[in-house]
JSON list of C-alpha atoms in Angstrom, two decimals:
[
{"chain": "A", "resi": 1, "resn": "MET", "atom": "CA", "xyz": [30.18, -36.30, -132.97]},
{"chain": "A", "resi": 2, "resn": "SER", "atom": "CA", "xyz": [32.37, -37.15, -129.99]},
{"chain": "A", "resi": 3, "resn": "GLU", "atom": "CA", "xyz": [29.27, -37.54, -127.80]},
{"chain": "A", "resi": 4, "resn": "LEU", "atom": "CA", "xyz": [27.78, -39.97, -130.31]},
{"chain": "A", "resi": 5, "resn": "SER", "atom": "CA", "xyz": [30.96, -42.02, -130.45]},
{"chain": "A", "resi": 6, "resn": "THR", "atom": "CA", "xyz": [31.04, -42.15, -126.65]},
{"chain": "A", "resi": 7, "resn": "LEU", "atom": "CA", "xyz": [27.47, -43.44, -126.60]},
{"chain": "A", "resi": 8, "resn": "VAL", "atom": "CA", "xyz": [28.43, -46.07, -129.18]},
{"chain": "A", "resi": 9, "resn": "GLU", "atom": "CA", "xyz": [31.38, -47.11, -127.05]},
{"chain": "A", "resi": 10, "resn": "GLY", "atom": "CA", "xyz": [29.06, -47.36, -124.06]},
{"chain": "A", "resi": 11, "resn": "GLY", "atom": "CA", "xyz": [26.76, -49.63, -126.05]},
{"chain": "A", "resi": 12, "resn": "GLN", "atom": "CA", "xyz": [29.69, -51.76, -127.12]},
{"chain": "A", "resi": 13, "resn": "TYR", "atom": "CA", "xyz": [30.88, -52.08, -123.52]},
{"chain": "A", "resi": 14, "resn": "LEU", "atom": "CA", "xyz": [27.41, -53.24, -122.48]},
{"chain": "A", "resi": 15, "resn": "ILE", "atom": "CA", "xyz": [27.22, -55.82, -125.28]},
{"chain": "A", "resi": 16, "resn": "GLU", "atom": "CA", "xyz": [30.70, -57.14, -124.56]},
{"chain": "A", "resi": 17, "resn": "ASN", "atom": "CA", "xyz": [29.85, -57.54, -120.86]},
{"chain": "A", "resi": 18, "resn": "PHE", "atom": "CA", "xyz": [26.20, -58.45, -121.24]},
{"chain": "A", "resi": 19, "resn": "ASP", "atom": "CA", "xyz": [26.17, -61.36, -118.78]},
{"chain": "A", "resi": 20, "resn": "GLN", "atom": "CA", "xyz": [27.60, -59.14, -116.05]},
{"chain": "A", "resi": 21, "resn": "PHE", "atom": "CA", "xyz": [25.11, -56.42, -117.00]},
{"chain": "A", "resi": 22, "resn": "LEU", "atom": "CA", "xyz": [22.18, -58.80, -116.50]},
{"chain": "A", "resi": 23, "resn": "THR", "atom": "CA", "xyz": [23.52, -59.77, -113.07]},
{"chain": "A", "resi": 24, "resn": "LEU", "atom": "CA", "xyz": [23.97, -56.15, -112.00]},
{"chain": "A", "resi": 25, "resn": "LEU", "atom": "CA", "xyz": [20.56, -55.15, -113.38]},
{"chain": "A", "resi": 26, "resn": "ARG", "atom": "CA", "xyz": [18.88, -58.03, -111.52]},
{"chain": "A", "resi": 27, "resn": "GLN", "atom": "CA", "xyz": [20.64, -57.00, -108.29]},
{"chain": "A", "resi": 28, "resn": "HIS", "atom": "CA", "xyz": [19.56, -53.37, -108.82]},
{"chain": "A", "resi": 29, "resn": "ILE", "atom": "CA", "xyz": [15.92, -54.29, -109.39]},
{"chain": "A", "resi": 30, "resn": "ILE", "atom": "CA", "xyz": [15.85, -56.60, -106.35]},
{"chain": "A", "resi": 31, "resn": "LEU", "atom": "CA", "xyz": [17.34, -53.89, -104.13]},
{"chain": "A", "resi": 32, "resn": "VAL", "atom": "CA", "xyz": [14.72, -51.39, -105.28]},
{"chain": "A", "resi": 33, "resn": "LEU", "atom": "CA", "xyz": [11.73, -53.75, -105.06]},
{"chain": "A", "resi": 34, "resn": "VAL", "atom": "CA", "xyz": [12.57, -55.28, -101.68]},
{"chain": "A", "resi": 35, "resn": "SER", "atom": "CA", "xyz": [13.20, -51.89, -100.05]},
{"chain": "A", "resi": 36, "resn": "GLU", "atom": "CA", "xyz": [10.08, -50.44, -101.69]},
{"chain": "A", "resi": 37, "resn": "LEU", "atom": "CA", "xyz": [7.83, -53.27, -100.50]},
{"chain": "A", "resi": 38, "resn": "ALA", "atom": "CA", "xyz": [9.21, -52.86, -96.98]},
{"chain": "A", "resi": 39, "resn": "ALA", "atom": "CA", "xyz": [8.59, -49.10, -97.13]},
{"chain": "A", "resi": 40, "resn": "ILE", "atom": "CA", "xyz": [5.00, -49.63, -98.31]},
{"chain": "A", "resi": 41, "resn": "ALA", "atom": "CA", "xyz": [4.39, -52.13, -95.51]},
{"chain": "A", "resi": 42, "resn": "VAL", "atom": "CA", "xyz": [5.55, -49.57, -92.92]},
{"chain": "A", "resi": 43, "resn": "ALA", "atom": "CA", "xyz": [4.55, -46.19, -94.40]},
{"chain": "A", "resi": 44, "resn": "VAL", "atom": "CA", "xyz": [0.92, -46.97, -95.32]},
{"chain": "A", "resi": 45, "resn": "PRO", "atom": "CA", "xyz": [-0.05, -48.23, -91.82]},
{"chain": "A", "resi": 46, "resn": "LEU", "atom": "CA", "xyz": [1.81, -45.28, -90.27]},
{"chain": "A", "resi": 47, "resn": "GLY", "atom": "CA", "xyz": [-0.14, -42.92, -92.55]},
{"chain": "A", "resi": 48, "resn": "ILE", "atom": "CA", "xyz": [-3.42, -44.53, -91.49]},
{"chain": "A", "resi": 49, "resn": "ILE", "atom": "CA", "xyz": [-2.46, -44.14, -87.81]},
{"chain": "A", "resi": 50, "resn": "ALA", "atom": "CA", "xyz": [-1.50, -40.50, -88.41]},
{"chain": "A", "resi": 51, "resn": "VAL", "atom": "CA", "xyz": [-4.90, -39.73, -89.95]},
{"chain": "A", "resi": 52, "resn": "ARG", "atom": "CA", "xyz": [-6.86, -41.63, -87.33]},
{"chain": "A", "resi": 53, "resn": "TYR", "atom": "CA", "xyz": [-4.95, -40.17, -84.36]},
{"chain": "A", "resi": 54, "resn": "LYS", "atom": "CA", "xyz": [-4.33, -36.55, -85.30]},
{"chain": "A", "resi": 55, "resn": "ARG", "atom": "CA", "xyz": [-2.16, -35.80, -82.27]},
{"chain": "A", "resi": 56, "resn": "LEU", "atom": "CA", "xyz": [0.38, -38.35, -83.56]},
{"chain": "A", "resi": 57, "resn": "GLN", "atom": "CA", "xyz": [0.46, -36.94, -87.09]},
{"chain": "A", "resi": 58, "resn": "GLY", "atom": "CA", "xyz": [3.15, -34.33, -86.41]},
{"chain": "A", "resi": 59, "resn": "ALA", "atom": "CA", "xyz": [5.44, -36.83, -84.73]},
{"chain": "A", "resi": 60, "resn": "ILE", "atom": "CA", "xyz": [5.00, -39.40, -87.51]},
{"chain": "A", "resi": 61, "resn": "LEU", "atom": "CA", "xyz": [5.66, -36.84, -90.25]},
{"chain": "A", "resi": 62, "resn": "SER", "atom": "CA", "xyz": [8.68, -35.53, -88.36]},
{"chain": "A", "resi": 63, "resn": "MET", "atom": "CA", "xyz": [10.07, -39.06, -88.24]},
{"chain": "A", "resi": 64, "resn": "GLY", "atom": "CA", "xyz": [9.60, -39.37, -92.01]},
{"chain": "A", "resi": 65, "resn": "ASN", "atom": "CA", "xyz": [11.23, -35.99, -92.62]},
{"chain": "A", "resi": 66, "resn": "VAL", "atom": "CA", "xyz": [14.22, -36.89, -90.48]},
{"chain": "A", "resi": 67, "resn": "ALA", "atom": "CA", "xyz": [14.62, -40.18, -92.34]},
{"chain": "A", "resi": 68, "resn": "GLN", "atom": "CA", "xyz": [14.62, -38.31, -95.65]},
{"chain": "A", "resi": 69, "resn": "THR", "atom": "CA", "xyz": [17.20, -35.73, -94.58]},
{"chain": "A", "resi": 70, "resn": "ILE", "atom": "CA", "xyz": [19.80, -38.23, -93.35]},
{"chain": "A", "resi": 71, "resn": "PRO", "atom": "CA", "xyz": [22.31, -38.76, -96.19]},
{"chain": "A", "resi": 72, "resn": "THR", "atom": "CA", "xyz": [22.12, -42.23, -97.72]},
{"chain": "A", "resi": 73, "resn": "LEU", "atom": "CA", "xyz": [25.80, -42.86, -97.04]},
{"chain": "A", "resi": 74, "resn": "ALA", "atom": "CA", "xyz": [25.23, -41.99, -93.38]},
{"chain": "A", "resi": 75, "resn": "VAL", "atom": "CA", "xyz": [22.43, -44.56, -93.17]},
{"chain": "A", "resi": 76, "resn": "ILE", "atom": "CA", "xyz": [24.73, -47.09, -94.82]},
{"chain": "A", "resi": 77, "resn": "ALA", "atom": "CA", "xyz": [27.45, -46.25, -92.30]},
{"chain": "A", "resi": 78, "resn": "LEU", "atom": "CA", "xyz": [25.02, -46.77, -89.41]},
{"chain": "A", "resi": 79, "resn": "ALA", "atom": "CA", "xyz": [23.67, -50.04, -90.82]},
{"chain": "A", "resi": 80, "resn": "PHE", "atom": "CA", "xyz": [27.09, -51.46, -91.68]},
{"chain": "A", "resi": 81, "resn": "PRO", "atom": "CA", "xyz": [28.26, -52.26, -88.10]},
{"chain": "A", "resi": 82, "resn": "ILE", "atom": "CA", "xyz": [25.00, -54.13, -87.42]},
{"chain": "A", "resi": 83, "resn": "PHE", "atom": "CA", "xyz": [24.32, -55.91, -90.71]},
{"chain": "A", "resi": 84, "resn": "GLY", "atom": "CA", "xyz": [27.77, -55.90, -92.29]},
{"chain": "A", "resi": 85, "resn": "LEU", "atom": "CA", "xyz": [28.63, -55.57, -95.96]},
{"chain": "A", "resi": 86, "resn": "GLY", "atom": "CA", "xyz": [26.19, -56.54, -98.65]},
{"chain": "A", "resi": 87, "resn": "PHE", "atom": "CA", "xyz": [22.51, -56.66, -99.47]},
{"chain": "A", "resi": 88, "resn": "SER", "atom": "CA", "xyz": [20.92, -56.10, -96.03]},
{"chain": "A", "resi": 89, "resn": "SER", "atom": "CA", "xyz": [22.62, -52.78, -95.27]},
{"chain": "A", "resi": 90, "resn": "ALA", "atom": "CA", "xyz": [21.83, -51.47, -98.76]},
{"chain": "A", "resi": 91, "resn": "VAL", "atom": "CA", "xyz": [18.15, -52.42, -98.43]},
{"chain": "A", "resi": 92, "resn": "ILE", "atom": "CA", "xyz": [17.91, -50.62, -95.07]},
{"chain": "A", "resi": 93, "resn": "ALA", "atom": "CA", "xyz": [19.35, -47.41, -96.54]},
{"chain": "A", "resi": 94, "resn": "LEU", "atom": "CA", "xyz": [16.95, -47.54, -99.49]},
{"chain": "A", "resi": 95, "resn": "PHE", "atom": "CA", "xyz": [14.03, -48.39, -97.19]},
{"chain": "A", "resi": 96, "resn": "VAL", "atom": "CA", "xyz": [14.68, -45.28, -95.09]},
{"chain": "A", "resi": 97, "resn": "TYR", "atom": "CA", "xyz": [14.75, -43.08, -98.19]},
{"chain": "A", "resi": 98, "resn": "ALA", "atom": "CA", "xyz": [11.58, -44.64, -99.61]},
{"chain": "A", "resi": 99, "resn": "LEU", "atom": "CA", "xyz": [9.40, -43.92, -96.57]},
{"chain": "A", "resi": 100, "resn": "LEU", "atom": "CA", "xyz": [8.59, -40.20, -96.78]},
{"chain": "A", "resi": 101, "resn": "PRO", "atom": "CA", "xyz": [6.86, -39.94, -100.21]},
{"chain": "A", "resi": 102, "resn": "ILE", "atom": "CA", "xyz": [4.61, -42.90, -99.40]},
{"chain": "A", "resi": 103, "resn": "LEU", "atom": "CA", "xyz": [3.86, -41.68, -95.88]},
{"chain": "A", "resi": 104, "resn": "THR", "atom": "CA", "xyz": [3.09, -38.12, -97.03]},
{"chain": "A", "resi": 105, "resn": "ASN", "atom": "CA", "xyz": [0.84, -39.23, -99.85]},
{"chain": "A", "resi": 106, "resn": "THR", "atom": "CA", "xyz": [-1.01, -41.74, -97.67]},
{"chain": "A", "resi": 107, "resn": "ILE", "atom": "CA", "xyz": [-1.85, -39.02, -95.15]},
{"chain": "A", "resi": 108, "resn": "THR", "atom": "CA", "xyz": [-2.79, -36.54, -97.88]},
{"chain": "A", "resi": 109, "resn": "GLY", "atom": "CA", "xyz": [-4.92, -39.05, -99.79]},
{"chain": "A", "resi": 110, "resn": "LEU", "atom": "CA", "xyz": [-6.87, -40.10, -96.69]},
{"chain": "A", "resi": 111, "resn": "ASP", "atom": "CA", "xyz": [-7.30, -36.48, -95.56]},
{"chain": "A", "resi": 112, "resn": "GLN", "atom": "CA", "xyz": [-8.76, -35.58, -98.97]},
{"chain": "A", "resi": 113, "resn": "VAL", "atom": "CA", "xyz": [-11.66, -38.00, -98.58]},
{"chain": "A", "resi": 114, "resn": "ASP", "atom": "CA", "xyz": [-14.79, -35.88, -98.17]},
{"chain": "A", "resi": 115, "resn": "GLU", "atom": "CA", "xyz": [-15.96, -35.79, -94.55]},
{"chain": "A", "resi": 116, "resn": "SER", "atom": "CA", "xyz": [-19.60, -35.95, -95.65]},
{"chain": "A", "resi": 117, "resn": "THR", "atom": "CA", "xyz": [-18.92, -39.29, -97.34]},
{"chain": "A", "resi": 118, "resn": "ILE", "atom": "CA", "xyz": [-17.44, -40.64, -94.12]},
{"chain": "A", "resi": 119, "resn": "GLU", "atom": "CA", "xyz": [-20.40, -39.33, -92.09]},
{"chain": "A", "resi": 120, "resn": "ALA", "atom": "CA", "xyz": [-22.83, -40.96, -94.52]},
{"chain": "A", "resi": 121, "resn": "ALA", "atom": "CA", "xyz": [-20.98, -44.27, -94.11]},
{"chain": "A", "resi": 122, "resn": "LYS", "atom": "CA", "xyz": [-21.22, -43.92, -90.31]},
{"chain": "A", "resi": 123, "resn": "GLY", "atom": "CA", "xyz": [-24.94, -43.25, -90.69]},
{"chain": "A", "resi": 124, "resn": "MET", "atom": "CA", "xyz": [-25.25, -46.54, -92.57]},
{"chain": "A", "resi": 125, "resn": "GLY", "atom": "CA", "xyz": [-23.76, -48.32, -89.55]},
{"chain": "A", "resi": 126, "resn": "MET", "atom": "CA", "xyz": [-20.29, -48.98, -90.95]},
{"chain": "A", "resi": 127, "resn": "THR", "atom": "CA", "xyz": [-17.47, -49.42, -88.44]},
{"chain": "A", "resi": 128, "resn": "LYS", "atom": "CA", "xyz": [-14.21, -47.45, -88.57]},
{"chain": "A", "resi": 129, "resn": "GLY", "atom": "CA", "xyz": [-12.46, -50.47, -90.08]},
{"chain": "A", "resi": 130, "resn": "GLU", "atom": "CA", "xyz": [-15.13, -50.85, -92.77]},
{"chain": "A", "resi": 131, "resn": "ILE", "atom": "CA", "xyz": [-14.99, -47.15, -93.59]},
{"chain": "A", "resi": 132, "resn": "LEU", "atom": "CA", "xyz": [-11.22, -47.39, -93.95]},
{"chain": "A", "resi": 133, "resn": "ARG", "atom": "CA", "xyz": [-11.31, -50.49, -96.17]},
{"chain": "A", "resi": 134, "resn": "LYS", "atom": "CA", "xyz": [-14.37, -49.66, -98.28]},
{"chain": "A", "resi": 135, "resn": "ILE", "atom": "CA", "xyz": [-14.34, -45.85, -98.45]},
{"chain": "A", "resi": 136, "resn": "GLN", "atom": "CA", "xyz": [-11.10, -44.12, -97.47]},
{"chain": "A", "resi": 137, "resn": "LEU", "atom": "CA", "xyz": [-8.42, -46.41, -98.91]},
{"chain": "A", "resi": 138, "resn": "PRO", "atom": "CA", "xyz": [-10.15, -46.93, -102.30]},
{"chain": "A", "resi": 139, "resn": "MET", "atom": "CA", "xyz": [-10.66, -43.17, -102.69]},
{"chain": "A", "resi": 140, "resn": "ALA", "atom": "CA", "xyz": [-7.08, -42.40, -101.63]},
{"chain": "A", "resi": 141, "resn": "LEU", "atom": "CA", "xyz": [-5.47, -45.19, -103.60]},
{"chain": "A", "resi": 142, "resn": "SER", "atom": "CA", "xyz": [-4.37, -43.15, -106.61]},
{"chain": "A", "resi": 143, "resn": "VAL", "atom": "CA", "xyz": [-2.67, -40.55, -104.38]},
{"chain": "A", "resi": 144, "resn": "ILE", "atom": "CA", "xyz": [-0.93, -43.32, -102.43]},
{"chain": "A", "resi": 145, "resn": "PHE", "atom": "CA", "xyz": [0.24, -44.83, -105.72]},
{"chain": "A", "resi": 146, "resn": "ALA", "atom": "CA", "xyz": [1.62, -41.43, -106.71]},
{"chain": "A", "resi": 147, "resn": "GLY", "atom": "CA", "xyz": [3.74, -41.50, -103.56]},
{"chain": "A", "resi": 148, "resn": "ILE", "atom": "CA", "xyz": [4.93, -45.02, -104.36]},
{"chain": "A", "resi": 149, "resn": "ARG", "atom": "CA", "xyz": [5.73, -43.84, -107.88]},
{"chain": "A", "resi": 150, "resn": "THR", "atom": "CA", "xyz": [7.84, -40.96, -106.57]},
{"chain": "A", "resi": 151, "resn": "SER", "atom": "CA", "xyz": [9.52, -43.19, -104.01]},
{"chain": "A", "resi": 152, "resn": "ILE", "atom": "CA", "xyz": [10.49, -45.94, -106.43]},
{"chain": "A", "resi": 153, "resn": "VAL", "atom": "CA", "xyz": [12.03, -43.50, -108.92]},
{"chain": "A", "resi": 154, "resn": "ILE", "atom": "CA", "xyz": [14.11, -41.98, -106.10]},
{"chain": "A", "resi": 155, "resn": "ASN", "atom": "CA", "xyz": [15.20, -45.46, -105.06]},
{"chain": "A", "resi": 156, "resn": "VAL", "atom": "CA", "xyz": [16.39, -46.43, -108.53]},
{"chain": "A", "resi": 157, "resn": "GLY", "atom": "CA", "xyz": [18.92, -43.60, -108.34]},
{"chain": "A", "resi": 158, "resn": "THR", "atom": "CA", "xyz": [19.81, -44.12, -104.68]},
{"chain": "A", "resi": 159, "resn": "ALA", "atom": "CA", "xyz": [20.47, -47.84, -105.28]},
{"chain": "A", "resi": 160, "resn": "TYR", "atom": "CA", "xyz": [23.68, -46.93, -107.13]},
{"chain": "A", "resi": 161, "resn": "LEU", "atom": "CA", "xyz": [25.24, -46.21, -103.70]},
{"chain": "A", "resi": 162, "resn": "ALA", "atom": "CA", "xyz": [24.84, -49.88, -102.73]},
{"chain": "A", "resi": 163, "resn": "PHE", "atom": "CA", "xyz": [28.21, -50.35, -104.43]},
{"chain": "A", "resi": 164, "resn": "PHE", "atom": "CA", "xyz": [29.99, -48.83, -101.42]},
{"chain": "A", "resi": 165, "resn": "ILE", "atom": "CA", "xyz": [28.97, -51.69, -99.12]},
{"chain": "A", "resi": 166, "resn": "GLY", "atom": "CA", "xyz": [29.05, -54.54, -101.60]},
{"chain": "A", "resi": 167, "resn": "GLY", "atom": "CA", "xyz": [25.32, -54.45, -102.31]},
{"chain": "A", "resi": 168, "resn": "GLY", "atom": "CA", "xyz": [25.79, -54.85, -106.07]},
{"chain": "A", "resi": 169, "resn": "GLY", "atom": "CA", "xyz": [23.63, -53.18, -108.67]},
{"chain": "A", "resi": 170, "resn": "LEU", "atom": "CA", "xyz": [24.45, -50.91, -111.58]},
{"chain": "A", "resi": 171, "resn": "GLY", "atom": "CA", "xyz": [26.51, -48.69, -109.28]},
{"chain": "A", "resi": 172, "resn": "VAL", "atom": "CA", "xyz": [29.31, -51.24, -109.65]},
{"chain": "A", "resi": 173, "resn": "TRP", "atom": "CA", "xyz": [29.83, -50.06, -113.23]},
{"chain": "A", "resi": 174, "resn": "VAL", "atom": "CA", "xyz": [29.09, -46.37, -112.69]},
{"chain": "A", "resi": 175, "resn": "ILE", "atom": "CA", "xyz": [31.25, -45.76, -109.62]},
{"chain": "A", "resi": 176, "resn": "SER", "atom": "CA", "xyz": [34.04, -48.05, -110.81]},
{"chain": "A", "resi": 177, "resn": "GLY", "atom": "CA", "xyz": [33.92, -46.27, -114.14]},
{"chain": "A", "resi": 178, "resn": "ILE", "atom": "CA", "xyz": [34.24, -42.89, -112.41]},
{"chain": "A", "resi": 179, "resn": "ASN", "atom": "CA", "xyz": [37.25, -44.12, -110.44]},
{"chain": "A", "resi": 180, "resn": "LEU", "atom": "CA", "xyz": [38.86, -45.50, -113.61]},
{"chain": "A", "resi": 181, "resn": "PHE", "atom": "CA", "xyz": [37.85, -42.55, -115.86]},
{"chain": "A", "resi": 182, "resn": "ASN", "atom": "CA", "xyz": [36.11, -45.13, -118.05]},
{"chain": "A", "resi": 183, "resn": "THR", "atom": "CA", "xyz": [33.27, -43.18, -119.69]},
{"chain": "A", "resi": 184, "resn": "PRO", "atom": "CA", "xyz": [31.82, -46.11, -121.72]},
{"chain": "A", "resi": 185, "resn": "GLN", "atom": "CA", "xyz": [31.51, -48.14, -118.52]},
{"chain": "A", "resi": 186, "resn": "ILE", "atom": "CA", "xyz": [29.81, -45.22, -116.76]},
{"chain": "A", "resi": 187, "resn": "LEU", "atom": "CA", "xyz": [27.29, -44.85, -119.58]},
{"chain": "A", "resi": 188, "resn": "ALA", "atom": "CA", "xyz": [26.68, -48.61, -119.72]},
{"chain": "A", "resi": 189, "resn": "GLY", "atom": "CA", "xyz": [25.63, -48.45, -116.07]},
{"chain": "A", "resi": 190, "resn": "ALA", "atom": "CA", "xyz": [23.89, -45.07, -116.00]},
{"chain": "A", "resi": 191, "resn": "ILE", "atom": "CA", "xyz": [21.69, -45.20, -119.10]},
{"chain": "A", "resi": 192, "resn": "PRO", "atom": "CA", "xyz": [19.97, -48.52, -118.21]},
{"chain": "A", "resi": 193, "resn": "GLY", "atom": "CA", "xyz": [19.26, -47.10, -114.75]},
{"chain": "A", "resi": 194, "resn": "ALA", "atom": "CA", "xyz": [17.63, -44.02, -116.27]},
{"chain": "A", "resi": 195, "resn": "LEU", "atom": "CA", "xyz": [15.55, -46.24, -118.57]},
{"chain": "A", "resi": 196, "resn": "LEU", "atom": "CA", "xyz": [14.58, -48.41, -115.60]},
{"chain": "A", "resi": 197, "resn": "ALA", "atom": "CA", "xyz": [13.40, -45.32, -113.68]},
{"chain": "A", "resi": 198, "resn": "ILE", "atom": "CA", "xyz": [11.38, -44.12, -116.68]},
{"chain": "A", "resi": 199, "resn": "THR", "atom": "CA", "xyz": [9.84, -47.57, -117.16]},
{"chain": "A", "resi": 200, "resn": "LEU", "atom": "CA", "xyz": [8.82, -47.92, -113.51]},
{"chain": "A", "resi": 201, "resn": "ASP", "atom": "CA", "xyz": [7.47, -44.36, -113.42]},
{"chain": "A", "resi": 202, "resn": "SER", "atom": "CA", "xyz": [5.37, -44.97, -116.54]},
{"chain": "A", "resi": 203, "resn": "THR", "atom": "CA", "xyz": [4.13, -48.31, -115.20]},
{"chain": "A", "resi": 204, "resn": "PHE", "atom": "CA", "xyz": [2.99, -46.83, -111.90]},
{"chain": "A", "resi": 205, "resn": "ALA", "atom": "CA", "xyz": [1.42, -43.85, -113.70]},
{"chain": "A", "resi": 206, "resn": "PHE", "atom": "CA", "xyz": [-0.58, -46.31, -115.82]},
{"chain": "A", "resi": 207, "resn": "ILE", "atom": "CA", "xyz": [-1.68, -48.27, -112.74]},
{"chain": "A", "resi": 208, "resn": "ALA", "atom": "CA", "xyz": [-2.69, -45.05, -110.98]},
{"chain": "A", "resi": 209, "resn": "ARG", "atom": "CA", "xyz": [-4.83, -44.06, -113.99]},
{"chain": "A", "resi": 210, "resn": "GLN", "atom": "CA", "xyz": [-6.55, -47.44, -113.97]},
{"chain": "A", "resi": 211, "resn": "ILE", "atom": "CA", "xyz": [-7.41, -47.40, -110.28]},
{"chain": "A", "resi": 212, "resn": "GLY", "atom": "CA", "xyz": [-7.61, -43.65, -109.63]},
{"chain": "A", "resi": 213, "resn": "GLY", "atom": "CA", "xyz": [-10.62, -41.46, -109.30]},
{"chain": "A", "resi": 214, "resn": "GLU", "atom": "CA", "xyz": [-11.37, -38.16, -110.98]},
{"chain": "A", "resi": 215, "resn": "GLY", "atom": "CA", "xyz": [-8.95, -35.44, -110.01]},
{"chain": "A", "resi": 216, "resn": "LEU", "atom": "CA", "xyz": [-6.68, -37.71, -107.94]},
{"chain": "A", "resi": 217, "resn": "GLN", "atom": "CA", "xyz": [-4.71, -39.64, -110.52]},
{"chain": "A", "resi": 218, "resn": "ASP", "atom": "CA", "xyz": [-1.14, -38.64, -111.30]},
{"chain": "A", "resi": 219, "resn": "GLN", "atom": "CA", "xyz": [-0.94, -36.38, -108.24]},
{"chain": "A", "resi": 220, "resn": "SER", "atom": "CA", "xyz": [2.44, -36.33, -106.56]},
{"chain": "A", "resi": 221, "resn": "ILE", "atom": "CA", "xyz": [2.87, -34.61, -103.23]},
{"chain": "A", "resi": 222, "resn": "ALA", "atom": "CA", "xyz": [6.10, -32.62, -102.85]},
{"chain": "A", "resi": 223, "resn": "THR", "atom": "CA", "xyz": [8.59, -34.47, -100.66]},
{"chain": "A", "resi": 224, "resn": "GLY", "atom": "CA", "xyz": [11.21, -31.79, -100.30]}
]
């Protein structure tokens, strides 16, 4: 009964501060989407390079693994002296954390394309660029989307740490609530974030099913 009453209090806190909630939610979504788009723009080309030039694959994956193992707060601390407080430093930290799932899945998806299909395309006179655009990327797309799906869910949770450098987002309520022992405020910030993660995960799962091929959809490569 006490848990139910706490949830009710959390709902009341959200309703009473709804305008602020909308502002924090908007900030949270922007942080996640901007960092995710930047990660896609970097990780997918790096994955293509890693598959095309095998001797670089180990180095590229090692770079992604290192980025994933650095604590988010450490990335924020490194970005802060250069970019200062606020949005930019938070986006950089989220960008670093978003890279590895997309990079890993891009490499895996492209590597899974049957070699005989690629050889047949070469026999038809297709260039490497045409094979990439017309054969490899379309066949790997659902696996790449699975990496994006994993990455974006991770980023929804990581974005709460943007509070520490004035980046905004739902972490303002959650971390302030922890400091103030204000459980309704914590719940008002945490539950919408969980629902946002579920919504984005379901959306990307749906997209992957629409574009994916047999046996590739909904695959998610372990990111450690």
